[in-house]
Amino acid sequence: MAQKNTMYVEQATETLEKGDIRKNFDDDGRVKRTGTLLTASAHIITAVIGSGVLSLAWAIAQLGWVAGPAVLMAFSFITYFTSTLLADCYRSPDPVTGKRNYTYMDVVRAHLGGVKVQLCGLAQYGNLVGVTIGYTITSSISMVAVKRSNCFHKHGHHVKCSISNYPFMIIFATIQILLSQIPNFHKLSWLSILAAVMSFAYSSIGLGLSIAKVADNGHARTALTGVTVGVDVSASEKVWRTFQAIGDIAFAYAYSTVLIEIQSPIFGAEKSKADPLSNTYIYT
């Protein structure tokens, strides 16, 4: 009798251990995802919004009160549509129970395949390289601007304060290389939260400076069609600035291929609470 009870205890212990192990993993066998709405929101703000919002005031001033908001709405709809499309492509063929696609290239491979995978790969990595170079240059220019401002405050505006961008490019690139070695995208959530706070901070600064500009002059001349040809700019400058403004708005609403990686940490599967040892999953 004692031997029989011991056997039951061992079987129950083994069953509980298996249940505990299952609780630590998702349905695909990977460690249970721990992403939250907060971390996902921070990632999205960092990836999609970015520093492009700083040029929106200038872009609207060039396009005017009719074309400006219209272009803003157009690109916001495009961003919404492509983001929803990527979210639906996380699992395939079924968006709820299908196989997981962990990266943008996995999505392309699952839905398109063939030579289109290579073409989309070239487009994705070309875009990533271009954005990385752009941010490296922009960051170095910004750091040099801060250092020159400190130099002018310390020595006066009669001093040249000539500072090279190259050391700051190297510093920024080195930090990027070190951060890129982190294998788990979710481990960068603290950095995305910090970047999201900074995004709201410099957006607020831009808004504050705009309000201060209007309050200082008492009135800011505006027009439905933006800057006026013959008064503010020439005809050729108007055309050039219009395309530049559209480009700035498009950059502010950047299409982000890392949305799949952002979705992955929060798109987990939990065991049914009614029976923690069952094989029934609730997909969230």
Coordinates of C-alpha atoms in Angstrom, one line a residue:
M1 CA 0.0 0.0 0.0
A2 CA 2.8 2.4 0.9
Q3 CA 4.6 1.5 -2.4
K4 CA 1.4 2.3 -4.3
N5 CA 1.0 5.7 -2.5
T6 CA 4.6 6.5 -3.3
M7 CA 4.0 5.8 -7.0
Y8 CA 1.0 8.2 -7.0
V9 CA 3.1 10.9 -5.3
E10 CA 5.9 10.5 -7.8
Q11 CA 3.4 10.7 -10.7
A12 CA 1.7 13.8 -9.2
T13 CA 5.1 15.5 -8.7
E14 CA 6.2 14.7 -12.2
T15 CA 2.9 16.1 -13.6
L16 CA 3.3 19.3 -11.5
E17 CA 6.9 19.7 -12.7
K18 CA 5.8 19.4 -16.3
G19 CA 3.1 22.0 -15.6
D20 CA 5.5 24.4 -14.1
I21 CA 7.9 23.9 -17.1
R22 CA 5.0 24.6 -19.5
K23 CA 4.2 27.8 -17.7
N24 CA 7.7 29.1 -18.4
F25 CA 7.4 28.7 -22.2
D26 CA 5.0 29.9 -24.9
D27 CA 3.3 27.6 -27.5
D28 CA 6.3 27.9 -29.8
G29 CA 8.7 26.5 -27.2
R30 CA 10.5 29.8 -26.6
V31 CA 10.8 31.4 -23.1
K32 CA 7.5 33.0 -22.1
R33 CA 7.3 36.6 -23.4
T34 CA 7.2 39.3 -20.8
G35 CA 6.5 42.4 -22.9
T36 CA 3.9 44.8 -21.7
L37 CA 1.7 47.6 -23.1
L38 CA 4.2 50.1 -21.7
T39 CA 7.3 48.6 -23.3
A40 CA 5.5 48.1 -26.6
S41 CA 4.3 51.6 -26.6
A42 CA 7.8 52.9 -25.8
H43 CA 9.2 50.8 -28.7
I44 CA 6.6 52.1 -31.1
I45 CA 7.0 55.8 -30.1
T46 CA 10.8 55.4 -30.6
A47 CA 10.6 53.5 -33.9
V48 CA 7.7 55.3 -35.6
I49 CA 7.6 58.9 -34.3
G50 CA 11.3 59.8 -33.8
S51 CA 12.9 63.2 -34.3
G52 CA 11.1 63.9 -37.5
V53 CA 8.3 65.6 -35.6
L54 CA 10.7 68.6 -35.0
S55 CA 10.4 69.6 -38.7
L56 CA 6.6 69.4 -38.9
A57 CA 6.0 73.0 -38.0
W58 CA 8.3 74.2 -40.8
A59 CA 6.7 71.7 -43.2
I60 CA 3.2 73.0 -42.4
A61 CA 4.4 76.6 -42.8
Q62 CA 5.6 75.7 -46.4
L63 CA 2.5 73.8 -47.4
G64 CA -0.1 76.0 -45.8
W65 CA -3.3 75.2 -43.8
V66 CA -4.9 73.2 -46.6
A67 CA -2.2 71.0 -48.0
G68 CA -0.3 70.7 -44.8
P69 CA -3.0 68.9 -42.7
A70 CA -4.1 66.9 -45.8
V71 CA -0.5 65.5 -46.2
L72 CA -0.3 64.8 -42.5
M73 CA -3.6 62.8 -42.6
A74 CA -2.5 61.0 -45.8
F75 CA 0.8 59.7 -44.3
S76 CA -0.8 58.9 -40.9
F77 CA -3.4 56.7 -42.8
I78 CA -0.6 55.0 -44.7
T79 CA 1.3 54.4 -41.5
Y80 CA -1.9 53.0 -39.8
F81 CA -2.6 50.7 -42.8
T82 CA 0.9 49.3 -43.0
S83 CA 1.2 48.8 -39.3
T84 CA -2.1 46.9 -39.2
L85 CA -1.0 44.8 -42.1
L86 CA 2.3 43.9 -40.3
A87 CA 0.3 43.1 -37.1
D88 CA -1.9 40.7 -39.1
C89 CA 1.1 39.1 -40.7
Y90 CA 2.7 38.1 -37.4
R91 CA 1.1 34.7 -37.6
S92 CA 0.5 32.9 -40.9
P93 CA -1.6 31.5 -42.5
D94 CA -4.1 32.2 -39.7
P95 CA -3.5 35.6 -37.9
V96 CA -4.4 34.0 -34.5
T97 CA -3.3 30.4 -34.5
G98 CA -0.8 30.3 -37.4
K99 CA 3.0 29.9 -37.3
R100 CA 4.8 32.8 -35.8
N101 CA 7.0 35.1 -37.9
Y102 CA 9.6 36.7 -35.7
T103 CA 11.1 39.2 -38.2
Y104 CA 10.1 41.3 -41.2
M105 CA 12.0 38.9 -43.4
D106 CA 10.1 35.9 -42.0
V107 CA 6.8 37.7 -42.9
V108 CA 8.0 38.3 -46.4
R109 CA 9.2 34.7 -46.7
A110 CA 5.9 33.3 -45.4
H111 CA 3.6 35.4 -47.6
L112 CA 5.6 36.1 -50.8
G113 CA 8.6 33.7 -51.0
G114 CA 10.9 33.3 -54.0
V115 CA 13.0 36.1 -55.4
K116 CA 10.7 38.6 -53.6
V117 CA 12.4 37.7 -50.3
Q118 CA 15.8 38.8 -51.7
L119 CA 14.3 42.0 -53.1
C120 CA 12.6 42.9 -49.9
G121 CA 15.8 42.1 -48.0
L122 CA 17.8 44.5 -50.1
A123 CA 15.1 47.2 -49.6
Q124 CA 15.0 46.6 -45.8
Y125 CA 18.7 46.6 -45.2
G126 CA 19.3 49.4 -47.6
N127 CA 16.7 51.4 -45.7
L128 CA 18.3 50.5 -42.3
V129 CA 21.8 51.5 -43.6
G130 CA 20.5 54.8 -44.9
V131 CA 18.6 55.6 -41.7
T132 CA 21.7 54.6 -39.6
I133 CA 24.0 56.9 -41.6
G134 CA 21.5 59.7 -41.4
Y135 CA 21.0 59.5 -37.6
T136 CA 24.8 59.2 -37.1
I137 CA 25.4 62.4 -39.1
T138 CA 22.4 64.2 -37.5
S139 CA 23.5 63.2 -34.0
S140 CA 27.1 64.4 -34.5
I141 CA 25.8 67.7 -35.8
S142 CA 23.5 68.1 -32.8
M143 CA 26.3 67.3 -30.4
V144 CA 28.7 69.8 -32.1
A145 CA 25.9 72.4 -32.0
V146 CA 25.6 72.0 -28.2
K147 CA 29.4 72.2 -27.8
R148 CA 29.6 75.3 -29.9
S149 CA 26.8 76.9 -28.0
N150 CA 28.7 76.3 -24.7
C151 CA 31.9 77.7 -26.4
F152 CA 30.1 80.9 -27.4
H153 CA 28.6 81.3 -23.9
K154 CA 32.0 80.9 -22.4
H155 CA 34.3 82.9 -24.8
G156 CA 31.8 85.1 -26.6
H157 CA 30.5 85.1 -30.2
H158 CA 33.6 86.7 -31.6
V159 CA 35.4 83.4 -31.1
K160 CA 35.3 81.0 -34.1
C161 CA 34.6 77.8 -32.0
S162 CA 35.4 75.5 -34.9
I163 CA 34.7 71.9 -33.8
S164 CA 35.0 68.7 -36.0
N165 CA 32.0 66.3 -36.4
Y166 CA 34.1 63.2 -36.8
P167 CA 34.9 62.4 -33.1
F168 CA 31.2 62.6 -32.3
M169 CA 30.3 60.4 -35.3
I170 CA 32.7 57.8 -33.9
I171 CA 31.3 58.1 -30.4
F172 CA 27.7 57.7 -31.6
A173 CA 28.5 54.8 -34.0
T174 CA 30.4 53.0 -31.2
I175 CA 27.4 53.2 -28.9
Q176 CA 25.2 51.9 -31.6
I177 CA 27.5 49.0 -32.3
L178 CA 27.5 48.1 -28.6
L179 CA 23.8 48.3 -28.2
S180 CA 23.2 46.2 -31.4
Q181 CA 25.0 43.3 -29.7
I182 CA 22.1 42.8 -27.4
P183 CA 20.4 39.7 -28.8
N184 CA 16.9 40.2 -27.3
F185 CA 15.1 43.3 -28.6
H186 CA 12.9 43.3 -25.5
K187 CA 16.0 43.9 -23.3
L188 CA 16.2 47.4 -24.8
S189 CA 12.8 48.4 -23.4
W190 CA 14.5 50.7 -20.8
L191 CA 16.2 52.6 -23.7
S192 CA 13.0 52.9 -25.6
I193 CA 11.2 54.3 -22.5
L194 CA 13.9 56.9 -22.1
A195 CA 13.7 57.7 -25.8
A196 CA 9.9 58.0 -25.6
V197 CA 10.3 60.5 -22.7
M198 CA 12.8 62.5 -24.7
S199 CA 10.5 62.4 -27.8
F200 CA 7.7 64.1 -25.7
A201 CA 10.3 66.4 -24.2
Y202 CA 11.7 67.9 -27.5
S203 CA 8.2 67.9 -29.0
S204 CA 7.1 70.1 -26.1
I205 CA 10.2 72.3 -26.5
G206 CA 9.3 72.8 -30.2
L207 CA 5.7 73.6 -29.3
G208 CA 6.9 76.0 -26.6
L209 CA 9.2 77.8 -28.9
S210 CA 6.4 78.2 -31.5
I211 CA 4.1 79.7 -28.9
A212 CA 6.9 82.0 -27.7
K213 CA 7.5 83.1 -31.3
V214 CA 3.9 84.1 -31.8
A215 CA 3.6 85.7 -28.3
D216 CA 6.8 87.7 -29.0
N217 CA 5.6 89.2 -32.3
G218 CA 2.0 89.4 -31.4
H219 CA 1.0 87.9 -34.8
A220 CA 2.5 85.4 -37.2
R221 CA 1.6 85.9 -40.9
T222 CA 0.0 82.7 -42.2
A223 CA -1.6 81.7 -45.5
L224 CA -3.8 78.9 -46.7
T225 CA -1.2 78.0 -49.4
G226 CA 1.9 78.4 -47.2
V227 CA 4.8 80.7 -48.0
T228 CA 3.9 83.3 -50.7
V229 CA 5.7 83.3 -54.0
G230 CA 7.2 86.7 -54.7
V231 CA 7.0 87.8 -51.0
D232 CA 8.7 85.0 -49.0
V233 CA 10.3 82.9 -51.7
S234 CA 10.7 82.6 -55.5
A235 CA 8.7 80.2 -57.6
S236 CA 11.5 77.7 -57.8
E237 CA 12.1 77.9 -54.1
K238 CA 8.4 77.3 -53.5
V239 CA 8.5 74.1 -55.5
W240 CA 11.7 72.9 -53.8
R241 CA 10.4 73.7 -50.3
T242 CA 7.1 72.0 -51.1
F243 CA 8.7 68.7 -52.0
Q244 CA 11.1 69.1 -49.0
A245 CA 8.1 69.6 -46.7
I246 CA 6.4 66.5 -48.0
G247 CA 9.6 64.5 -47.5
D248 CA 9.9 65.8 -43.9
I249 CA 6.3 64.7 -43.2
A250 CA 6.9 61.3 -44.7
F251 CA 10.1 60.9 -42.6
A252 CA 8.1 61.8 -39.5
Y253 CA 5.7 59.0 -40.3
A254 CA 8.4 56.5 -41.1
Y255 CA 7.3 53.0 -42.1
S256 CA 9.0 50.8 -39.5
T257 CA 10.0 47.2 -40.3
V258 CA 10.8 46.5 -36.7
L259 CA 7.1 46.5 -35.7
I260 CA 7.1 42.7 -36.0
E261 CA 9.9 42.5 -33.4
I262 CA 8.0 45.0 -31.2
Q263 CA 4.9 42.8 -31.4
S264 CA 6.7 39.5 -30.7
P265 CA 7.4 40.1 -27.0
I266 CA 3.7 40.8 -26.2
F267 CA 2.1 38.4 -28.6
G268 CA 2.4 35.5 -26.2
A269 CA 0.2 32.5 -25.3
E270 CA -1.0 31.7 -21.9
K271 CA -2.3 28.4 -20.6
S272 CA -6.0 28.2 -19.9
K273 CA -6.6 29.3 -16.3
A274 CA -9.3 26.7 -15.9
D275 CA -6.8 23.9 -16.4
P276 CA -3.1 24.9 -16.1
L277 CA -1.9 21.5 -17.3
S278 CA -4.0 21.4 -20.4
N279 CA -2.8 22.1 -23.9
T280 CA -5.3 24.8 -24.5
Y281 CA -3.9 28.2 -25.3
I282 CA -5.4 31.6 -25.1
Y283 CA -3.7 33.9 -27.7
T284 CA -3.3 37.5 -26.8

